[in-house]
Structure formats: C-alpha cells, structure tokens
Amino acid sequence: MKIIQPGAPQPTSEPNRFKVDLSSLSGRGEWDIDVFSSGLNLVVVHTKLNHPIQIQKTVVAPIVGLGFCLAGEFGASFMPSKPGLKIRTGQSGLFTFPQDVEITEHLPADHMLRIYLMLEGDLLSSFTQGDEDYFSPVIKSLKKKRSSRVVHDTTALMRAVLYQILHCPYCGKARHLYLESKAMELLSHKLAQLHPSFNCPGNELTRSDYDRIIHAAEVLVDNLDNPPNTKELARSVGLSGSKLNRCFRSVYGASPFEYLRNHRLQTAMQLLQSGEINVTEAALSVGYANLSYFSKAFKTMFGAPPGEFLHNSTPK
C-alpha cells in the first residue's frame, strides 16, 4: 500500500483559506481548509481513489478534533497513542491529543467525503468554562495528558449543518462569516451529544421530524428545475404544511421556498464560475424561466449580476 505525506497547505486567493492538493494520488483528492479568528479550523476532505493509500501527518498538540464522515469509510492509527479509530458513513468521532502525535490515515479505493473541525485544547476549555462538569471526560483527558477517542452516530441536526457547510450560499467575507458560525454550531451539537442534559427541555424537534426535514431538503435539491409546491413536499415527507414550514425553519433557518431559492442561486453561481455555460443556460438549468427575475435575485444575493461572475471566470 502506498504511503504519502501531504504537502503544506497552500494559500488561495481568499484570505484565511488554504488547500492541500492530493492530485498526485492514484485518483483525485483535496483538502479545503478555512482558518477562523475564533481559533477553529474547518477542513473538508474529498477524495476518490483508484487504489488504497495511507497518509501520514503529524499533529501538534494539545488539540481537539471532530470528524464527520459523509461518504465512504476510513480508519486511522496514532503513534504513540493506541488504539486506532474507524469511522464509516453516518458516524462522527471526537478525539483529543494532549501530546504531539503521528497520525496514519488508511484510505480505501473509494469515494470519500469528510469534514473536520479542529481546535486547540485550551480553546475548548474556554468555550466550556463554567460547564466543565458537562464535558469532564474531554477536559480531564487533556489535563491528564491522556488521548481519548469516541465515535457516535451523526445526528440529524449535525447532518443539516454539514449540508449547509458543503452548500454555502455566499462568497468572500460573507462566506467566511457564514462558515465560522456553522463551525460553532457544529461544535455545540457535538458537545451537547456528549452530555444530553445540556439540551434545553422543550426546545427540540423529535429525531423523526429532523429526518423528515432533511429528506424534504433533499427532495428540493434533487428537483431544482421542477420542485414540488409546499403541499406536495409536505405530503411526500409525511408532515402537514404548517409543521413543515415551522420545522424547516428550525433546522435550516429558512422556509422551504427560501432554501430552494438560495440553493438554486448558489448552484447557478458555481455553473457560471466553471465557465462552461452562459447566463441563460445557468438560469434555465436551476429552474428560472424568467431571465430578468433570475438576474435580479442573483444580484440581490451575491451583490453583482450573473454576467459579472461569468466574465470573471472566463480566461482572458
């Protein structure tokens, strides 16, 4: 099995955003890294390999990491710590390293999508100040210089935030602020999972409701050019129209219509930036038959007309 050591993250054209290119692998892959002023680092790892490989890297401690596997399965071993860790689709792991550690990731020949949230141990202590009893297993492991690893199922709330991270509707500074807020939200959901009593009583939906709302969002995304109306969408996921709207806003912070509009416009922006289609084609592909209405909505969200994004993406 091939063993590689990835190169140092390279800065991009956007401040505080970096990439690690893994194109030298047998397949495709990259790490997208966002560094926030709060001390959180958000890492999106997307690979599709033809052959299994091992990636070796050194982590400078003390550090706390949260890993979420959205597709595929991977394992990791740690030196000098033991034992290793294995996470599959639908699971999330929390790990602490109070001392420097060498990590070897075992990546199979498969499509894999993961999101990591990294923070220094002292930062976690500051976030939980006054509520140390809730998170005592994590805090104590750091104070005692002892590594810890724990794997849970990814909750519906976490899946909603992960989806929002992958489909951020903004760019530039707005994107940076949006992703930092989502990283904080993801951290809060994971900490609450460690100690369920941290949740406020009477202020949460049922697991079934969460799953129905996520399914409703998937239905909208899969039918951008011909989406169901609110009544049809509610019926398809087994909710009333009023409950669909209320729960959808609770999970995504937007109504189904707002969520659909934002996703349509974001998808159109990505198509324009690819330089492969024109403005009219982008509008039609995401379900806008009225080009004037599309241009107005696009400019309202991104602060510039769609043609400007097309111009900036076209090689000169």
Tab-separated table of C-alpha atoms in Angstrom:
chain	number	residue	atom	x	y	z
A	1	MET	CA	0.000	0.000	0.000
A	2	LYS	CA	1.342	3.408	-0.985
A	3	ILE	CA	2.273	5.753	1.882
A	4	ILE	CA	2.318	9.510	1.244
A	5	GLN	CA	2.933	12.650	3.258
A	6	PRO	CA	0.822	15.578	2.042
A	7	GLY	CA	2.483	18.891	1.317
A	8	ALA	CA	1.943	22.051	3.319
A	9	PRO	CA	-1.392	23.862	2.840
A	10	GLN	CA	-1.177	26.457	0.088
A	11	PRO	CA	-2.938	29.833	0.345
A	12	THR	CA	-5.754	30.582	-2.091
A	13	SER	CA	-6.977	33.883	-3.479
A	14	GLU	CA	-9.313	34.192	-0.478
A	15	PRO	CA	-7.865	35.286	2.895
A	16	ASN	CA	-7.630	32.579	5.567
A	17	ARG	CA	-8.491	29.838	3.095
A	18	PHE	CA	-5.993	27.129	2.122
A	19	LYS	CA	-5.828	23.972	0.012
A	20	VAL	CA	-3.828	20.766	0.020
A	21	ASP	CA	-3.771	19.228	-3.451
A	22	LEU	CA	-3.745	15.434	-3.486
A	23	SER	CA	-3.865	15.139	-7.265
A	24	SER	CA	-0.612	13.173	-7.185
A	25	LEU	CA	-2.581	10.272	-5.721
A	26	SER	CA	-3.945	7.450	-7.806
A	27	GLY	CA	-7.225	9.271	-8.318
A	28	ARG	CA	-8.436	12.676	-7.149
A	29	GLY	CA	-8.441	14.461	-3.843
A	30	GLU	CA	-8.021	17.723	-1.977
A	31	TRP	CA	-8.336	19.319	1.428
A	32	ASP	CA	-10.091	22.678	1.760
A	33	ILE	CA	-9.095	24.486	4.953
A	34	ASP	CA	-10.729	27.564	6.477
A	35	VAL	CA	-8.991	29.227	9.423
A	36	PHE	CA	-11.165	31.403	11.674
A	37	SER	CA	-10.244	34.134	14.134
A	38	SER	CA	-12.094	32.232	16.885
A	39	GLY	CA	-9.349	29.578	16.740
A	40	LEU	CA	-11.459	26.990	14.916
A	41	ASN	CA	-10.228	25.338	11.728
A	42	LEU	CA	-12.719	23.801	9.292
A	43	VAL	CA	-11.379	21.124	6.925
A	44	VAL	CA	-13.294	19.477	4.080
A	45	VAL	CA	-11.595	16.351	2.666
A	46	HIS	CA	-12.879	14.978	-0.639
A	47	THR	CA	-11.132	12.029	-2.300
A	48	LYS	CA	-11.878	9.442	-4.962
A	49	LEU	CA	-9.039	6.935	-5.185
A	50	ASN	CA	-8.296	4.124	-7.589
A	51	HIS	CA	-6.101	2.289	-5.077
A	52	PRO	CA	-5.944	2.289	-1.259
A	53	ILE	CA	-3.295	4.517	0.315
A	54	GLN	CA	-2.008	5.637	3.690
A	55	ILE	CA	-1.500	9.298	4.558
A	56	GLN	CA	0.926	10.183	7.344
A	57	LYS	CA	0.880	13.523	9.131
A	58	THR	CA	1.990	14.983	12.449
A	59	VAL	CA	-0.418	16.895	14.683
A	60	VAL	CA	0.995	19.423	17.127
A	61	ALA	CA	-0.861	19.121	20.438
A	62	PRO	CA	-2.795	19.890	22.534
A	63	ILE	CA	-5.659	19.669	20.075
A	64	VAL	CA	-9.272	18.524	19.933
A	65	GLY	CA	-10.760	17.289	16.677
A	66	LEU	CA	-14.238	16.427	15.483
A	67	GLY	CA	-14.538	14.255	12.386
A	68	PHE	CA	-17.729	13.670	10.389
A	69	CYS	CA	-17.875	11.012	7.681
A	70	LEU	CA	-20.439	11.837	4.997
A	71	ALA	CA	-19.400	9.236	2.426
A	72	GLY	CA	-17.110	6.215	2.475
A	73	GLU	CA	-15.225	4.704	5.383
A	74	PHE	CA	-11.768	5.303	6.770
A	75	GLY	CA	-9.514	4.224	9.608
A	76	ALA	CA	-6.692	5.941	11.464
A	77	SER	CA	-3.891	4.817	13.751
A	78	PHE	CA	-1.954	7.024	16.143
A	79	MET	CA	1.619	6.888	17.426
A	80	PRO	CA	2.421	6.695	20.262
A	81	SER	CA	-1.270	6.549	21.263
A	82	LYS	CA	-3.418	3.455	20.983
A	83	PRO	CA	-5.901	2.155	19.899
A	84	GLY	CA	-6.863	3.295	16.413
A	85	LEU	CA	-10.146	4.645	15.121
A	86	LYS	CA	-12.522	3.632	12.352
A	87	ILE	CA	-15.435	5.753	11.119
A	88	ARG	CA	-17.996	4.928	8.448
A	89	THR	CA	-20.697	6.959	6.679
A	90	GLY	CA	-23.142	8.447	9.152
A	91	GLN	CA	-20.723	8.466	12.072
A	92	SER	CA	-18.761	11.197	13.786
A	93	GLY	CA	-15.760	10.969	16.061
A	94	LEU	CA	-14.251	13.164	18.740
A	95	PHE	CA	-10.570	12.831	19.545
A	96	THR	CA	-8.145	14.624	21.850
A	97	PHE	CA	-4.370	14.715	21.614
A	98	PRO	CA	-2.640	16.276	24.643
A	99	GLN	CA	0.777	15.485	23.133
A	100	ASP	CA	2.223	15.587	19.619
A	101	VAL	CA	1.074	12.563	17.658
A	102	GLU	CA	1.754	10.979	14.278
A	103	ILE	CA	-1.461	10.014	12.527
A	104	THR	CA	-1.702	7.450	9.741
A	105	GLU	CA	-4.976	7.541	7.831
A	106	HIS	CA	-5.986	4.411	5.940
A	107	LEU	CA	-7.982	5.402	2.856
A	108	PRO	CA	-9.658	2.701	0.748
A	109	ALA	CA	-10.137	2.789	-3.019
A	110	ASP	CA	-13.470	4.561	-2.832
A	111	HIS	CA	-15.255	7.882	-2.884
A	112	MET	CA	-14.860	9.610	0.474
A	113	LEU	CA	-16.162	12.872	1.917
A	114	ARG	CA	-15.279	14.048	5.425
A	115	ILE	CA	-15.498	17.266	7.389
A	116	TYR	CA	-13.194	18.042	10.299
A	117	LEU	CA	-13.385	20.691	12.983
A	118	MET	CA	-10.083	21.314	14.780
A	119	LEU	CA	-9.399	23.475	17.829
A	120	GLU	CA	-6.732	23.814	20.476
A	121	GLY	CA	-7.450	22.184	23.808
A	122	ASP	CA	-7.235	25.479	25.697
A	123	LEU	CA	-9.869	26.906	23.373
A	124	LEU	CA	-12.309	24.116	24.231
A	125	SER	CA	-11.749	24.803	27.923
A	126	SER	CA	-12.600	28.475	27.380
A	127	PHE	CA	-15.765	27.568	25.463
A	128	THR	CA	-16.951	25.281	28.280
A	129	GLN	CA	-15.892	27.500	31.177
A	130	GLY	CA	-18.493	27.222	33.927
A	131	ASP	CA	-19.902	23.988	32.459
A	132	GLU	CA	-16.841	21.777	32.875
A	133	ASP	CA	-18.919	19.045	34.507
A	134	TYR	CA	-20.828	18.546	31.260
A	135	PHE	CA	-17.650	17.876	29.306
A	136	SER	CA	-15.469	16.442	32.060
A	137	PRO	CA	-14.392	13.334	30.060
A	138	VAL	CA	-12.896	15.519	27.320
A	139	ILE	CA	-11.434	18.201	29.591
A	140	LYS	CA	-9.990	15.684	32.045
A	141	SER	CA	-8.315	13.673	29.308
A	142	LEU	CA	-6.492	16.816	28.180
A	143	LYS	CA	-5.487	17.864	31.690
A	144	LYS	CA	-4.183	14.381	32.447
A	145	LYS	CA	-2.190	14.291	29.189
A	146	ARG	CA	-4.226	11.316	28.019
A	147	SER	CA	-5.541	10.827	24.489
A	148	SER	CA	-9.186	9.914	24.033
A	149	ARG	CA	-11.347	8.843	21.113
A	150	VAL	CA	-15.072	8.281	20.923
A	151	VAL	CA	-17.414	7.542	17.995
A	152	HIS	CA	-21.126	8.401	17.803
A	153	ASP	CA	-23.768	8.418	15.098
A	154	THR	CA	-24.087	11.768	13.349
A	155	THR	CA	-27.360	13.333	14.467
A	156	ALA	CA	-29.924	14.864	12.144
A	157	LEU	CA	-29.056	18.334	13.449
A	158	MET	CA	-25.398	17.756	12.641
A	159	ARG	CA	-26.260	16.466	9.171
A	160	ALA	CA	-28.225	19.633	8.493
A	161	VAL	CA	-25.249	21.828	9.437
A	162	LEU	CA	-22.821	19.675	7.448
A	163	TYR	CA	-25.062	20.052	4.414
A	164	GLN	CA	-25.123	23.816	4.898
A	165	ILE	CA	-21.326	23.903	5.104
A	166	LEU	CA	-20.978	21.982	1.847
A	167	HIS	CA	-23.544	24.210	0.117
A	168	CYS	CA	-22.596	27.610	1.486
A	169	PRO	CA	-24.671	30.170	-0.473
A	170	TYR	CA	-22.156	33.020	-0.091
A	171	CYS	CA	-18.689	34.008	-1.207
A	172	GLY	CA	-15.967	36.343	0.041
A	173	LYS	CA	-16.281	37.736	3.553
A	174	ALA	CA	-19.902	36.650	3.843
A	175	ARG	CA	-18.790	33.066	3.160
A	176	HIS	CA	-16.108	33.275	5.858
A	177	LEU	CA	-18.556	34.567	8.485
A	178	TYR	CA	-21.203	32.024	7.484
A	179	LEU	CA	-18.827	29.059	7.729
A	180	GLU	CA	-17.425	30.206	11.074
A	181	SER	CA	-20.940	30.403	12.500
A	182	LYS	CA	-21.694	26.917	11.160
A	183	ALA	CA	-18.455	25.575	12.662
A	184	MET	CA	-19.542	26.971	16.045
A	185	GLU	CA	-22.988	25.430	15.603
A	186	LEU	CA	-21.464	22.057	14.748
A	187	LEU	CA	-19.277	22.218	17.853
A	188	SER	CA	-22.293	22.990	20.049
A	189	HIS	CA	-24.223	19.995	18.664
A	190	LYS	CA	-21.278	17.681	19.331
A	191	LEU	CA	-20.776	18.943	22.880
A	192	ALA	CA	-24.495	18.550	23.556
A	193	GLN	CA	-24.292	14.967	22.256
A	194	LEU	CA	-21.594	14.206	24.837
A	195	HIS	CA	-23.932	15.256	27.609
A	196	PRO	CA	-27.636	15.240	26.561
A	197	SER	CA	-28.719	17.188	29.664
A	198	PHE	CA	-27.013	20.198	28.087
A	199	ASN	CA	-30.037	20.485	25.785
A	200	CYS	CA	-32.799	22.850	26.897
A	201	PRO	CA	-36.039	20.931	27.590
A	202	GLY	CA	-38.979	21.629	25.332
A	203	ASN	CA	-36.818	23.276	22.699
A	204	GLU	CA	-36.074	20.489	20.249
A	205	LEU	CA	-37.767	18.523	17.498
A	206	THR	CA	-38.035	14.771	17.515
A	207	ARG	CA	-35.474	12.694	15.642
A	208	SER	CA	-38.221	11.688	13.236
A	209	ASP	CA	-39.041	15.327	12.484
A	210	TYR	CA	-35.382	16.138	11.836
A	211	ASP	CA	-35.068	13.252	9.416
A	212	ARG	CA	-38.230	14.296	7.582
A	213	ILE	CA	-36.956	17.861	7.178
A	214	ILE	CA	-33.604	16.693	5.849
A	215	HIS	CA	-35.449	14.445	3.397
A	216	ALA	CA	-37.580	17.421	2.329
A	217	ALA	CA	-34.422	19.450	1.653
A	218	GLU	CA	-33.004	16.592	-0.423
A	219	VAL	CA	-36.226	16.467	-2.469
A	220	LEU	CA	-35.905	20.187	-3.240
A	221	VAL	CA	-32.231	19.898	-4.217
A	222	ASP	CA	-32.928	16.927	-6.470
A	223	ASN	CA	-35.656	18.866	-8.306
A	224	LEU	CA	-34.279	22.384	-8.759
A	225	ASP	CA	-35.761	22.752	-12.234
A	226	ASN	CA	-39.218	21.431	-11.260
A	227	PRO	CA	-39.679	21.450	-7.478
A	228	PRO	CA	-42.861	20.348	-5.701
A	229	ASN	CA	-45.040	23.007	-4.091
A	230	THR	CA	-45.290	23.225	-0.294
A	231	LYS	CA	-48.355	20.985	-0.125
A	232	GLU	CA	-46.765	18.294	-2.302
A	233	LEU	CA	-43.483	18.491	-0.398
A	234	ALA	CA	-45.230	18.192	2.957
A	235	ARG	CA	-47.209	15.186	1.768
A	236	SER	CA	-44.071	13.471	0.429
A	237	VAL	CA	-42.360	13.574	3.838
A	238	GLY	CA	-45.437	12.912	5.952
A	239	LEU	CA	-45.916	16.345	7.553
A	240	SER	CA	-48.615	18.989	7.435
A	241	GLY	CA	-47.798	22.183	5.554
A	242	SER	CA	-47.648	24.305	8.706
A	243	LYS	CA	-45.415	21.829	10.524
A	244	LEU	CA	-43.133	21.513	7.508
A	245	ASN	CA	-42.583	25.279	7.437
A	246	ARG	CA	-42.068	25.528	11.190
A	247	CYS	CA	-39.658	22.589	11.419
A	248	PHE	CA	-37.811	23.525	8.227
A	249	ARG	CA	-37.092	26.994	9.603
A	250	SER	CA	-35.958	25.467	12.890
A	251	VAL	CA	-33.420	23.207	11.161
A	252	TYR	CA	-32.257	25.386	8.244
A	253	GLY	CA	-33.100	28.904	9.412
A	254	ALA	CA	-35.202	29.444	6.293
A	255	SER	CA	-38.520	28.423	4.791
A	256	PRO	CA	-38.530	25.685	2.127
A	257	PHE	CA	-39.012	28.370	-0.541
A	258	GLU	CA	-36.074	30.450	0.749
A	259	TYR	CA	-33.912	27.341	0.990
A	260	LEU	CA	-34.796	26.366	-2.591
A	261	ARG	CA	-34.091	29.875	-3.904
A	262	ASN	CA	-30.722	30.064	-2.136
A	263	HIS	CA	-29.653	26.661	-3.407
A	264	ARG	CA	-30.743	27.467	-6.957
A	265	LEU	CA	-28.743	30.698	-6.999
A	266	GLN	CA	-25.688	29.120	-5.437
A	267	THR	CA	-25.776	26.309	-7.999
A	268	ALA	CA	-26.123	28.866	-10.807
A	269	MET	CA	-23.124	30.798	-9.476
A	270	GLN	CA	-20.987	27.646	-9.445
A	271	LEU	CA	-22.055	26.849	-13.027
A	272	LEU	CA	-21.138	30.365	-14.170
A	273	GLN	CA	-17.768	30.228	-12.436
A	274	SER	CA	-16.995	26.985	-14.227
A	275	GLY	CA	-17.015	28.989	-17.481
A	276	GLU	CA	-18.815	26.192	-19.294
A	277	ILE	CA	-22.275	27.762	-19.763
A	278	ASN	CA	-23.745	31.229	-20.280
A	279	VAL	CA	-26.172	33.153	-18.079
A	280	THR	CA	-29.327	31.958	-19.850
A	281	GLU	CA	-28.257	28.320	-19.641
A	282	ALA	CA	-27.415	28.694	-15.947
A	283	ALA	CA	-30.824	30.229	-15.219
A	284	LEU	CA	-32.719	27.503	-17.068
A	285	SER	CA	-30.688	24.701	-15.505
A	286	VAL	CA	-31.773	25.700	-11.991
A	287	GLY	CA	-35.421	26.341	-12.867
A	288	TYR	CA	-35.581	30.069	-13.719
A	289	ALA	CA	-37.570	30.629	-16.923
A	290	ASN	CA	-37.587	34.424	-16.486
A	291	LEU	CA	-34.050	35.706	-17.095
A	292	SER	CA	-34.813	39.175	-15.706
A	293	TYR	CA	-36.161	37.734	-12.462
A	294	PHE	CA	-33.153	35.422	-12.206
A	295	SER	CA	-30.689	38.302	-12.679
A	296	LYS	CA	-32.437	40.413	-10.051
A	297	ALA	CA	-32.484	37.595	-7.471
A	298	PHE	CA	-28.864	36.732	-8.270
A	299	LYS	CA	-27.687	40.322	-7.760
A	300	THR	CA	-29.635	40.608	-4.504
A	301	MET	CA	-27.857	37.565	-3.072
A	302	PHE	CA	-24.328	37.997	-4.429
A	303	GLY	CA	-24.111	41.767	-4.906
A	304	ALA	CA	-23.295	41.525	-8.615
A	305	PRO	CA	-25.165	40.449	-11.774
A	306	PRO	CA	-24.625	36.897	-13.037
A	307	GLY	CA	-22.778	38.154	-16.118
A	308	GLU	CA	-20.026	39.522	-13.911
A	309	PHE	CA	-19.385	36.101	-12.421
A	310	LEU	CA	-19.261	34.653	-15.931
A	311	HIS	CA	-16.805	37.346	-17.022
A	312	ASN	CA	-14.546	36.781	-14.011
A	313	SER	CA	-14.439	33.058	-14.615
A	314	THR	CA	-13.588	33.264	-18.305
A	315	PRO	CA	-9.835	33.113	-19.103
A	316	LYS	CA	-8.541	36.302	-20.691
